[in-house]
mmCIF file of C-alpha atoms in Angstrom:
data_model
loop_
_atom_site.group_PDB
_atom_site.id
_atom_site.type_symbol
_atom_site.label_atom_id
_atom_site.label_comp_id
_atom_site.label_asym_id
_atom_site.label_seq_id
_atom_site.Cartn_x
_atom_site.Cartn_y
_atom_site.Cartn_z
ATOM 1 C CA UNK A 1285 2.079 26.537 -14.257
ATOM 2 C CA UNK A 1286 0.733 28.076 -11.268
ATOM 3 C CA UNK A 1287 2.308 28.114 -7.931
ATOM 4 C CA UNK A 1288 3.063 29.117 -4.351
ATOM 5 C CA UNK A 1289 6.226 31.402 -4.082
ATOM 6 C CA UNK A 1290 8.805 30.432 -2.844
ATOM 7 C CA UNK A 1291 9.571 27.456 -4.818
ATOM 8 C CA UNK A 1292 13.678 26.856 -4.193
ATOM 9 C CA UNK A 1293 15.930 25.414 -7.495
ATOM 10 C CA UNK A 1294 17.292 22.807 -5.794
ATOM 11 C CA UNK A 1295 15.865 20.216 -2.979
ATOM 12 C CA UNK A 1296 17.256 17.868 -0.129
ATOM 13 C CA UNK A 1297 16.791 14.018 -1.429
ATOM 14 C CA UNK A 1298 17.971 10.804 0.014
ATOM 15 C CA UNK A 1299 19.080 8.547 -3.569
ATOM 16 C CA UNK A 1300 20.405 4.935 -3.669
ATOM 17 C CA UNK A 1301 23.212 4.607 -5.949
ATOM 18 C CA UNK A 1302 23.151 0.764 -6.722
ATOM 19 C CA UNK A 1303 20.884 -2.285 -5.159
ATOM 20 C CA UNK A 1304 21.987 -4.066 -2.815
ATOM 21 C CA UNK A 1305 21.851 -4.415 1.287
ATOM 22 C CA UNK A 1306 20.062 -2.110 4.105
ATOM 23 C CA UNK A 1307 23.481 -1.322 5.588
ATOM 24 C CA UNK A 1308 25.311 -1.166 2.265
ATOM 25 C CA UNK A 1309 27.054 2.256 1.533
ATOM 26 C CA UNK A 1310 25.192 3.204 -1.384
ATOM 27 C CA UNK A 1311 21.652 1.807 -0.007
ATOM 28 C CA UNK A 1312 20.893 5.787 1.338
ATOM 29 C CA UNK A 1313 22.806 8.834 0.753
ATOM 30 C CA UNK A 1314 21.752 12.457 1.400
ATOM 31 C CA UNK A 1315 22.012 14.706 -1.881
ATOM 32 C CA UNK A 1316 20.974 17.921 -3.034
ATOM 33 C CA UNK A 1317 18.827 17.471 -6.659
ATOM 34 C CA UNK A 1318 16.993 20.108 -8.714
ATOM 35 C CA UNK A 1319 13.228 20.605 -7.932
ATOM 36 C CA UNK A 1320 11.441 18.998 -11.225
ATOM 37 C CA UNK A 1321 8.777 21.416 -13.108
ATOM 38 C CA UNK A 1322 5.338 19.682 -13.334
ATOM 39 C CA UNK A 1323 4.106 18.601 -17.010
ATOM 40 C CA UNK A 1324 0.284 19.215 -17.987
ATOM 41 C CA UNK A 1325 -1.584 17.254 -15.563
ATOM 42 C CA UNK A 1326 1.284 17.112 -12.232
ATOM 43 C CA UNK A 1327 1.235 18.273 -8.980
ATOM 44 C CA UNK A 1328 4.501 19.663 -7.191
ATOM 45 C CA UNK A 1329 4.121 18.465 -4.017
ATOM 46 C CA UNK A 1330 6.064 19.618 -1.013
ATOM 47 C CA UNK A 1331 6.580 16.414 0.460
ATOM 48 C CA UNK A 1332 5.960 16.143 4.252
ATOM 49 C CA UNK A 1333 6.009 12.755 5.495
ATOM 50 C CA UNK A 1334 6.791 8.937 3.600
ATOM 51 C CA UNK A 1335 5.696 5.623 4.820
ATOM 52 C CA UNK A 1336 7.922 2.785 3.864
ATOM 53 C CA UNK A 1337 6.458 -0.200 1.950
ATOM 54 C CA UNK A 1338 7.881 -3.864 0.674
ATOM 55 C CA UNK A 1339 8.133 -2.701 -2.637
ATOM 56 C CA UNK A 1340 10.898 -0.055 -1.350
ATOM 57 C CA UNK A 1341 12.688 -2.683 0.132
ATOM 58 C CA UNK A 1342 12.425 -4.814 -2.751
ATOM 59 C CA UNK A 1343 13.862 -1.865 -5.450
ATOM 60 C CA UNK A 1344 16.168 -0.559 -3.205
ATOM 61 C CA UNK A 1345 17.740 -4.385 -2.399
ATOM 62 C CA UNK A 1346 17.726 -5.747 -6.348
ATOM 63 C CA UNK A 1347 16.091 -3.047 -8.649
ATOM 64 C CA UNK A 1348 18.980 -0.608 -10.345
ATOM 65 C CA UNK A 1349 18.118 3.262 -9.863
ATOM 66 C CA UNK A 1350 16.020 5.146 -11.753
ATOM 67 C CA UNK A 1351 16.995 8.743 -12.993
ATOM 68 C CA UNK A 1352 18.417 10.247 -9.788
ATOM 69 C CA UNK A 1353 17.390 6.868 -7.392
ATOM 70 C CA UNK A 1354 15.476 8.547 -5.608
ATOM 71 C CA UNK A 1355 12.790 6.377 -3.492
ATOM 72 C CA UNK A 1356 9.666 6.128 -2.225
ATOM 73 C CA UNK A 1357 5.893 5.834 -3.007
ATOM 74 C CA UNK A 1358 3.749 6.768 -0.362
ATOM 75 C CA UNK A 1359 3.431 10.534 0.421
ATOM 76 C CA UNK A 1360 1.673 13.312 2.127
ATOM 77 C CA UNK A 1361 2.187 17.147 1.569
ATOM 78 C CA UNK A 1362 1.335 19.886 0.373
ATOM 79 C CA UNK A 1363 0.234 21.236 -3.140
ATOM 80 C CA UNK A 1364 3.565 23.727 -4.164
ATOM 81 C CA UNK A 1365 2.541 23.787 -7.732
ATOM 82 C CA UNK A 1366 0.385 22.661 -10.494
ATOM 83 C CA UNK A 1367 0.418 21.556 -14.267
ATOM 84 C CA UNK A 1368 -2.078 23.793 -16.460
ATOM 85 C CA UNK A 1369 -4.218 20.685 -16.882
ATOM 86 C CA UNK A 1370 -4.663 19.933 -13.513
ATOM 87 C CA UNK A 1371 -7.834 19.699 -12.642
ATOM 88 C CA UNK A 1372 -8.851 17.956 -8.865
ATOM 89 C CA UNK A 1373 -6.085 20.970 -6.962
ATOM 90 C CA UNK A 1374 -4.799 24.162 -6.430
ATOM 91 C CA UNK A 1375 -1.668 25.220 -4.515
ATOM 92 C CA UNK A 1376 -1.796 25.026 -0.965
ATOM 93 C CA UNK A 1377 -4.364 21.887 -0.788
ATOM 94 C CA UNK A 1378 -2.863 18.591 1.469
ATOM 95 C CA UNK A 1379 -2.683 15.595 -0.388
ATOM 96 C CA UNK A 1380 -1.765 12.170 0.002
ATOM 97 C CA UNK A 1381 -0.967 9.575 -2.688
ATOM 98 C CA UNK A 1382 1.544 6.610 -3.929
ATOM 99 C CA UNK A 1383 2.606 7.928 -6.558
ATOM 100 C CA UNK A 1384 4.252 5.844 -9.848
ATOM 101 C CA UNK A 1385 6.850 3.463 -9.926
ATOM 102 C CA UNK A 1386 8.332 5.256 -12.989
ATOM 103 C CA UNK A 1387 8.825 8.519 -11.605
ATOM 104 C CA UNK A 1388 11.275 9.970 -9.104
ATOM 105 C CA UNK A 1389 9.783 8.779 -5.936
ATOM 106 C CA UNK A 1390 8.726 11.033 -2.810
ATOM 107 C CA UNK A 1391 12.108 10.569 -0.392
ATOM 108 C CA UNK A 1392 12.754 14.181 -1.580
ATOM 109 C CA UNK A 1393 11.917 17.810 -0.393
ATOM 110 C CA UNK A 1394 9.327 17.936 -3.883
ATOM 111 C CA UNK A 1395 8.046 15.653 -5.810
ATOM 112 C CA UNK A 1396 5.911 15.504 -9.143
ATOM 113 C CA UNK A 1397 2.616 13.260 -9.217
ATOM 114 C CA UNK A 1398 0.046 12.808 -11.966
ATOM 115 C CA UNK A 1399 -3.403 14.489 -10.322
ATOM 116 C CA UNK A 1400 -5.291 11.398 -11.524
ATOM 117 C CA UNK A 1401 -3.163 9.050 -8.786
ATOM 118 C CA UNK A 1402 -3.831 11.959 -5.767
ATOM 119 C CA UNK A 1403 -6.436 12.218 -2.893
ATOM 120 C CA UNK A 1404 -6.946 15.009 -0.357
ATOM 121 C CA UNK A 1405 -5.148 14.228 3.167
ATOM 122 C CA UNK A 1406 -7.897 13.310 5.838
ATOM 123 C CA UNK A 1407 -8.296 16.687 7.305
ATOM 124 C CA UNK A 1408 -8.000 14.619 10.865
ATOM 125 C CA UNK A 1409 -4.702 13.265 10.164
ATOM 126 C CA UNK A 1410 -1.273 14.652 10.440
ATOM 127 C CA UNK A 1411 0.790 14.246 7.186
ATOM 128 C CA UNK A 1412 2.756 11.385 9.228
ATOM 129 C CA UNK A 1413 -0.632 9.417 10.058
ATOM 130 C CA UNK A 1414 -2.142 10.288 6.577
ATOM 131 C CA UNK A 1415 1.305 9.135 5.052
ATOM 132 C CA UNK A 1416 0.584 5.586 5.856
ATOM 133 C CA UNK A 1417 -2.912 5.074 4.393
ATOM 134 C CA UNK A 1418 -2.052 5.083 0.302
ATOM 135 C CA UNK A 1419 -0.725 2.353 -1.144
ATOM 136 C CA UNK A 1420 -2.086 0.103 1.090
ATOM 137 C CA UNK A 1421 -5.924 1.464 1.211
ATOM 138 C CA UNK A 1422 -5.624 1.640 -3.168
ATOM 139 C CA UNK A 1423 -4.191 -2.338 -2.379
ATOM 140 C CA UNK A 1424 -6.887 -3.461 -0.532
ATOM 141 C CA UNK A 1425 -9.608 -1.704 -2.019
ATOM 142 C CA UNK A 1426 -8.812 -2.905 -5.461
ATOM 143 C CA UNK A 1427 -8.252 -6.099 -4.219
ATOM 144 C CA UNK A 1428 -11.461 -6.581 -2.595
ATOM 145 C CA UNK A 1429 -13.610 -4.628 -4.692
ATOM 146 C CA UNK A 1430 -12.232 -4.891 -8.099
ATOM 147 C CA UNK A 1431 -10.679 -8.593 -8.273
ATOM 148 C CA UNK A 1432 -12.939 -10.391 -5.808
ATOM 149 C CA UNK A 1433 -16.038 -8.260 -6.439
ATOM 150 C CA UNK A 1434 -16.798 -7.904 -2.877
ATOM 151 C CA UNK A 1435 -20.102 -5.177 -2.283
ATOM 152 C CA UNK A 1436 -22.055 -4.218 0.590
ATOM 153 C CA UNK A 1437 -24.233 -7.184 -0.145
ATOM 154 C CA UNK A 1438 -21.206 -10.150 0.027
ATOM 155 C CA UNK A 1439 -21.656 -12.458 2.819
ATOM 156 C CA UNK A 1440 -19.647 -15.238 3.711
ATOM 157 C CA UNK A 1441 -16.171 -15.984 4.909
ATOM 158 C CA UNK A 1442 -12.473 -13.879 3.848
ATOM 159 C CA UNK A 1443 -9.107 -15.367 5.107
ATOM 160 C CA UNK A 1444 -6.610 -12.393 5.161
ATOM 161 C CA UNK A 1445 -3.162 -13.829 5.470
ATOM 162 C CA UNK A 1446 -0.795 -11.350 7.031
ATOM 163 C CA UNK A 1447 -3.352 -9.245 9.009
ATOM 164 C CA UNK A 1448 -1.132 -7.422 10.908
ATOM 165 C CA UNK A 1449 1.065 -6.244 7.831
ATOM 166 C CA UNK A 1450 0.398 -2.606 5.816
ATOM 167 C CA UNK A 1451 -2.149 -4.117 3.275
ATOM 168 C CA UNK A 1452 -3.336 -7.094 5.685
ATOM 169 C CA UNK A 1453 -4.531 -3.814 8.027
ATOM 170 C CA UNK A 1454 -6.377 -1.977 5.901
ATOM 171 C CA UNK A 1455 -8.097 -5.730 4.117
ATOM 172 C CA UNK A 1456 -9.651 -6.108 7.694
ATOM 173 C CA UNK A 1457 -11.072 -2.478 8.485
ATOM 174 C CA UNK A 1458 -12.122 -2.061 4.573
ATOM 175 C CA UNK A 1459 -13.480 -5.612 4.473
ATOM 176 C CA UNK A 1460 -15.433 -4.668 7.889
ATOM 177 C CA UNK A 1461 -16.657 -1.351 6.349
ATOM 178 C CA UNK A 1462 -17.670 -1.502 2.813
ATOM 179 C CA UNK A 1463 -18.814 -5.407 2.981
ATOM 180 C CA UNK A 1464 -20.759 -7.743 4.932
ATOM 181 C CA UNK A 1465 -18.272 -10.800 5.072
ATOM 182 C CA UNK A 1466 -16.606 -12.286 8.286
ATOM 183 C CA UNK A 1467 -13.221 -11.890 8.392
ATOM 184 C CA UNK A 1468 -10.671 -14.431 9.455
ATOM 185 C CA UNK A 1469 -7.014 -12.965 10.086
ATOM 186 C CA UNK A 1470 -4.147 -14.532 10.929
ATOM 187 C CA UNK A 1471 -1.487 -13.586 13.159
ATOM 188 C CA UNK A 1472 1.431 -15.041 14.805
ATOM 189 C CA UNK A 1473 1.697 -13.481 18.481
ATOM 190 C CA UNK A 1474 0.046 -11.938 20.724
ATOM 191 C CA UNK A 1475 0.491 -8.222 19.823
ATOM 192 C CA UNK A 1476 -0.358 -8.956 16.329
ATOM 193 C CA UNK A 1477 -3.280 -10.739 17.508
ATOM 194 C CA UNK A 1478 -4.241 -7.906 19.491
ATOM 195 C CA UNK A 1479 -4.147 -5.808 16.981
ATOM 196 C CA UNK A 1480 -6.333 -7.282 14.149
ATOM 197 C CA UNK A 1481 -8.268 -7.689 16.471
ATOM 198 C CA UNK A 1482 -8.660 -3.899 17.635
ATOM 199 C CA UNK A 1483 -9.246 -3.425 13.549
ATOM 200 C CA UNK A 1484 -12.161 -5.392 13.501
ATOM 201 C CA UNK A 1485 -11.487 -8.992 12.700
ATOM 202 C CA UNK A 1486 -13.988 -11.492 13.709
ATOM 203 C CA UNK A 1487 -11.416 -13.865 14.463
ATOM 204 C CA UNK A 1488 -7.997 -14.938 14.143
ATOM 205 C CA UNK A 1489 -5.827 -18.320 13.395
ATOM 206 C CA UNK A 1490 -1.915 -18.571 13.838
ATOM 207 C CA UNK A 1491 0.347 -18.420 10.267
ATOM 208 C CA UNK A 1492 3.068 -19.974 12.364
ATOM 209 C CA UNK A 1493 1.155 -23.090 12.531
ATOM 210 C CA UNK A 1494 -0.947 -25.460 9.663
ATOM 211 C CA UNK A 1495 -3.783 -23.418 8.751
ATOM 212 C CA UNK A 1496 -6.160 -25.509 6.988
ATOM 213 C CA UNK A 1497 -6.766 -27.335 10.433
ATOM 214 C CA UNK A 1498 -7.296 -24.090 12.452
ATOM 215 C CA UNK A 1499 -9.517 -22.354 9.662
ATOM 216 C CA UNK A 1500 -11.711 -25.966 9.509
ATOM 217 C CA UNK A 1501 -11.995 -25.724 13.098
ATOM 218 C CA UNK A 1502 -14.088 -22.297 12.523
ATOM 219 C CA UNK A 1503 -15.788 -22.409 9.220
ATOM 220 C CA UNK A 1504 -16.349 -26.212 9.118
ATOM 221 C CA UNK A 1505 -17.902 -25.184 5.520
ATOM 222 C CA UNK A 1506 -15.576 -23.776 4.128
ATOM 223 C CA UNK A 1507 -14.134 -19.787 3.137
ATOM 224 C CA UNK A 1508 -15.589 -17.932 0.360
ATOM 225 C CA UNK A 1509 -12.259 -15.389 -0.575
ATOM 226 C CA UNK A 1510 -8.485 -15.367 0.367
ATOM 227 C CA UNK A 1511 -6.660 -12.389 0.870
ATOM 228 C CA UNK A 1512 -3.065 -13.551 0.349
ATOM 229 C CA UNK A 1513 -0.297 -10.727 1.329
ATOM 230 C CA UNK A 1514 2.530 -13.223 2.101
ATOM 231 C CA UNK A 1515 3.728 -16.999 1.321
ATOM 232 C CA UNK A 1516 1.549 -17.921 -1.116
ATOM 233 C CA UNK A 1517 2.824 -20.264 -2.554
ATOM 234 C CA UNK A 1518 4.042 -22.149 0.599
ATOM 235 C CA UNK A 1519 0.471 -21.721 1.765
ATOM 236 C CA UNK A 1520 -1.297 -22.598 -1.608
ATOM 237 C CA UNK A 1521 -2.125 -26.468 -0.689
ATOM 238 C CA UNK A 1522 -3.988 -25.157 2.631
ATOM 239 C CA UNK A 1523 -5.741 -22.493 1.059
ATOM 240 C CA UNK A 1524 -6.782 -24.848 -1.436
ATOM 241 C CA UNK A 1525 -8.160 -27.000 0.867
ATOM 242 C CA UNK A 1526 -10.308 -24.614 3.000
ATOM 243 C CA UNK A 1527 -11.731 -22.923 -0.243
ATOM 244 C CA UNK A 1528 -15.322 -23.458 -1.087
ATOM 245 C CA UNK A 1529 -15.954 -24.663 -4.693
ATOM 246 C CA UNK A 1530 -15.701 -21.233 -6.892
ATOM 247 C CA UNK A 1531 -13.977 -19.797 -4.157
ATOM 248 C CA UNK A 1532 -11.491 -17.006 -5.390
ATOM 249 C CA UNK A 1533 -7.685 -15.438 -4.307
ATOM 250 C CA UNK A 1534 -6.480 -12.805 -4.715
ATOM 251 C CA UNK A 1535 -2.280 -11.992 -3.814
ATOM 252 C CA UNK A 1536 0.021 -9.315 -3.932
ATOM 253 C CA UNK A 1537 3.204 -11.205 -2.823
ATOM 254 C CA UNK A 1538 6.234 -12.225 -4.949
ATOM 255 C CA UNK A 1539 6.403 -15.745 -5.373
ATOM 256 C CA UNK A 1540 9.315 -17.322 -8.028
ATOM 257 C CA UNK A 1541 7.372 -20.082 -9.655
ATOM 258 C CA UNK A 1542 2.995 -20.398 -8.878
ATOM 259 C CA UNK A 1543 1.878 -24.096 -10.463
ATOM 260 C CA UNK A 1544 -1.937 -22.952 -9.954
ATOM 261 C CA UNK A 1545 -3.530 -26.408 -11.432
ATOM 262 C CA UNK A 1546 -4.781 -27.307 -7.911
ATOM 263 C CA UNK A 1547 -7.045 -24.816 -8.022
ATOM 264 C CA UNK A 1548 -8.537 -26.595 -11.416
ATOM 265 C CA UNK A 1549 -10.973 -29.294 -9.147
ATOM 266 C CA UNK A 1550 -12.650 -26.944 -7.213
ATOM 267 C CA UNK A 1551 -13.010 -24.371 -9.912
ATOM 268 C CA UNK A 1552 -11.404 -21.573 -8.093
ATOM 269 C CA UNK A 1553 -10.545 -18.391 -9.655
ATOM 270 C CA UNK A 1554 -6.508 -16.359 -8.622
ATOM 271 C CA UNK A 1555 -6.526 -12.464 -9.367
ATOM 272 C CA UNK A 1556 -2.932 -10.582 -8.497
ATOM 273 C CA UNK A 1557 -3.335 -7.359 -7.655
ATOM 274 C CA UNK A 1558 -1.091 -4.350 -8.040
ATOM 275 C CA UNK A 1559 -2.504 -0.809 -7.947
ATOM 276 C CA UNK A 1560 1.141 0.347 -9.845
ATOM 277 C CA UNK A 1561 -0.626 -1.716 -13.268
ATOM 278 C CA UNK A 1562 -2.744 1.839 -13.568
ATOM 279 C CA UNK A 1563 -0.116 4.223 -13.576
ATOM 280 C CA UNK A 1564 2.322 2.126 -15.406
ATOM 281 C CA UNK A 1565 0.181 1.871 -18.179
ATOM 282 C CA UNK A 1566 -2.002 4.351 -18.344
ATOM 283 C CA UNK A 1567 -5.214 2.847 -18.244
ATOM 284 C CA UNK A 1568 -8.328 5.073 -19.038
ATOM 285 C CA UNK A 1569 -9.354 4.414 -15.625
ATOM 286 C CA UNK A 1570 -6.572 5.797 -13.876
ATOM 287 C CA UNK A 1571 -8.319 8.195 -11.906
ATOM 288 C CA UNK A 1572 -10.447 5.912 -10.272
ATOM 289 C CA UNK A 1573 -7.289 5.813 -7.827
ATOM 290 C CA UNK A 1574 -7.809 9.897 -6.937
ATOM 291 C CA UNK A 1575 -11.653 8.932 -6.506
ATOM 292 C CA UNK A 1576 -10.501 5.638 -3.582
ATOM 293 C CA UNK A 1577 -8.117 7.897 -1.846
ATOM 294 C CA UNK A 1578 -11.201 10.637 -1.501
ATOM 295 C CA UNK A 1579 -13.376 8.269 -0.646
ATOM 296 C CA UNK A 1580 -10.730 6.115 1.829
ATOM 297 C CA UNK A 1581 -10.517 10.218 3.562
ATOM 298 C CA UNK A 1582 -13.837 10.356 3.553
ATOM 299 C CA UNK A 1583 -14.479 7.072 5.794
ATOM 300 C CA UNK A 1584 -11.454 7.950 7.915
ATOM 301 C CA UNK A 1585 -12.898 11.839 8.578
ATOM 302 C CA UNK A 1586 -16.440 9.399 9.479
ATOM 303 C CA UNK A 1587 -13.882 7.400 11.802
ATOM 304 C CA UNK A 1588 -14.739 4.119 10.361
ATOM 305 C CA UNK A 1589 -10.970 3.772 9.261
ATOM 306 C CA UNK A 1590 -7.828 4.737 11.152
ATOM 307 C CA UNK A 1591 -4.750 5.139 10.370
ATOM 308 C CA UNK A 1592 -2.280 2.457 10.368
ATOM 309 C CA UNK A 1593 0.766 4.587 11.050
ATOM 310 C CA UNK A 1594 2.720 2.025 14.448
ATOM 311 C CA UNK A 1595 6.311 3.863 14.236
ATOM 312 C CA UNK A 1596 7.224 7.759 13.186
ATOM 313 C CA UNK A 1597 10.555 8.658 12.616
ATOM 314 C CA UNK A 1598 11.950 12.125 12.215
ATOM 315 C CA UNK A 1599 13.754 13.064 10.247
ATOM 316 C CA UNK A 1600 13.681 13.061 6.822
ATOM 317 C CA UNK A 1601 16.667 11.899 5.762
ATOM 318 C CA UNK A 1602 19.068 8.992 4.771
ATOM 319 C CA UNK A 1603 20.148 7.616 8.571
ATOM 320 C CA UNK A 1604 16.237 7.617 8.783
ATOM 321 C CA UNK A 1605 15.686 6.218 5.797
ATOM 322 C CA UNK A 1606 18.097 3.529 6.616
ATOM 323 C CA UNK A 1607 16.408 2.581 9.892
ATOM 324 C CA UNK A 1608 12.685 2.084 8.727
ATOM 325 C CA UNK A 1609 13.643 0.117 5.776
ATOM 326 C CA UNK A 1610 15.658 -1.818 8.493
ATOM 327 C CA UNK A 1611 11.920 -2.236 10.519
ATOM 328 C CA UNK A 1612 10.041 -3.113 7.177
ATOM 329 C CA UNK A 1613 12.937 -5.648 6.049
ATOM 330 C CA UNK A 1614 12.454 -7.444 9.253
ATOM 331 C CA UNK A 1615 9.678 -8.658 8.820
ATOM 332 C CA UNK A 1616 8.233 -7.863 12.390
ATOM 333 C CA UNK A 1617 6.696 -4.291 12.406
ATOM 334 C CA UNK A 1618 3.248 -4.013 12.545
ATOM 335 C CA UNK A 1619 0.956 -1.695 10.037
ATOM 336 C CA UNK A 1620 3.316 1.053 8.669
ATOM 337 C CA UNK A 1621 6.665 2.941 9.567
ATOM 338 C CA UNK A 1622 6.396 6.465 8.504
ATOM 339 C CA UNK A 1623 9.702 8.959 8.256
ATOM 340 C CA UNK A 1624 7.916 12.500 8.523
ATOM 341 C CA UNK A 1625 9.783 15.263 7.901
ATOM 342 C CA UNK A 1626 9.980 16.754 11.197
#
């Protein structure tokens, strides 16, 4: 193992003891764990900042902990140590990365991450802006590129459900950037509005109202892809509907039962996507997910993405903790809340 001295035995965390509601006693308690020793191919990484996501919300409400239930997926810090198989990093390098949902997450001072799942920060981001970018950029990248086969060639018509929402803003401004498609957003007022809008969306309809009506109105033929991040299934029939023959969806939400036989008629094809299926199992491929994060720094550093980071909240710790899951659980906040360190 090589590292940077010094390393300290133990580290501030913030664990949940047992699932259950944002205000509940055990949701977020400040503890003091032992820093964890990297295996072959881990980073130690001195966490700086965390960006909150649904799925934290989700665990931390009905998931029981893991190991020390300790949180989080989303991270940016700094290289404290390495495994003597790493490869991609040395000690002292910024990273950014979300990490495994199998593993001790990053709501602690250290944390240990496979190199294969890790990107280097965006040299013009903070560790609070980079903290943001992650899980959704690996989302929507994978989403667009790997399950609906977008390229720089695609033209036609994507419907992003959710726009304003972590993955929804980084769907646009990838969609806009690495394809040729028009993108239609939607969003329910007028700050959300605004804001897809500043991200590059060609236009926008209203989720609070019927959509198929609104999207006819502007691509009388019909859309080519679906981006679903939310309701699905209440907003299967409509999507349906405005779905050119062979049209495909992809989601990411959580719906309890999906009866997908309306799709049969048209032919259309439904992908889900979750960037955690690499890590959890492995695949061979599972360092294409270093290569997007270099690539999504890359196209920030050109300026052609930016950081989604609305709300930063110092510091690190469980009152923190307790607020931004608060924000995310609301339902209202717009791109990502970040709890940075200081």
């Amino acid at each position: 193992m090589t590292d940077l001295l010094p390393i300290p035995s133990a580290m501030p965390a913030v664990i949940y003891r047992a699932p259950g509601a944002v205000d509940a006693p055990d949701s977020f308690v400040d503890a003091e764990v032992e820093v964890p020793a990297p295996g072959p191919h881990d980073l130690l990484v001195r966490v700086e900042a965390v960006s909150v996501n649904p799925v934290d919300v989700k665990r931390r409400a009905k998931a029981e902990p893991i190991g020390d239930g300790i949180l989080g997926f989303d991270a940016a810090g700094t290289v404290a140590a390495v495994g003597e198989a790493v490869e991609f990093f040395s000690p002292g390098d910024e990273v950014y990365y979300a990490g495994s949902v199998l593993r001790a997450g990053s709501n602690a001072g250290y944390q240990l991450v496979d190199e294969r799942l890790v990107g280097r920060k965006p040299a013009i981001l903070s560790f609070a802006e980079a903290a943001a970018l992650p899980l959704t950029s690996l989302t929507a990248w994978e989403g667009l590129l790997r399950q609906l086969r977008l390229t720089g060639d695609s033209h036609g018509t994507l419907l992003v459900v959710g726009g304003a929402g972590g993955v929804g803003s980084m769907v646009v401004q990838l969609a806009k950037t690495l394809t040729g498609v028009t993108v239609i957003a939607t969003a329910s007022r007028p700050e959300t509005v605004g804001w897809v809008t500043e991200l590059g969306a060609d236009l926008v309809v209203d989720h609070s109202r019927e959509l198929a009506p609104q999207i006819a109105e502007l691509a009388p033929e019909g859309i080519d892809w679906v981006f679903s991040t939310q309701r699905t299934k209440a907003n299967l029939p409509a999507l349906v509907e405005v779905l050119k023959p062979f049209g495909q969806i992809v989601a990411i939400d959580d719906p309890d039962v999906l009866d997908v036989t309306s799709l049969k008629p048209k032919a259309l094809g439904f992908h889900w996507e979750f960037m955690f299926a690499r890590s959890t199992y492995q695949t061979p491929d599972m360092v294409e997910q270093h290569r997007i994060l270099d690539s999504v720094a890359e196209l920030v550093e050109s300026g052609a993405l930016r950081t989604t980071a609305t709300r930063i909240l110092t510091p690190l710790d469980a009152a923190t903790l307790r607020e931004a899951h608060a924000l995310v659980e609301s339902g209202t906040s717009i791109g990502k809340v970040v709890v940075s360190r200081s």
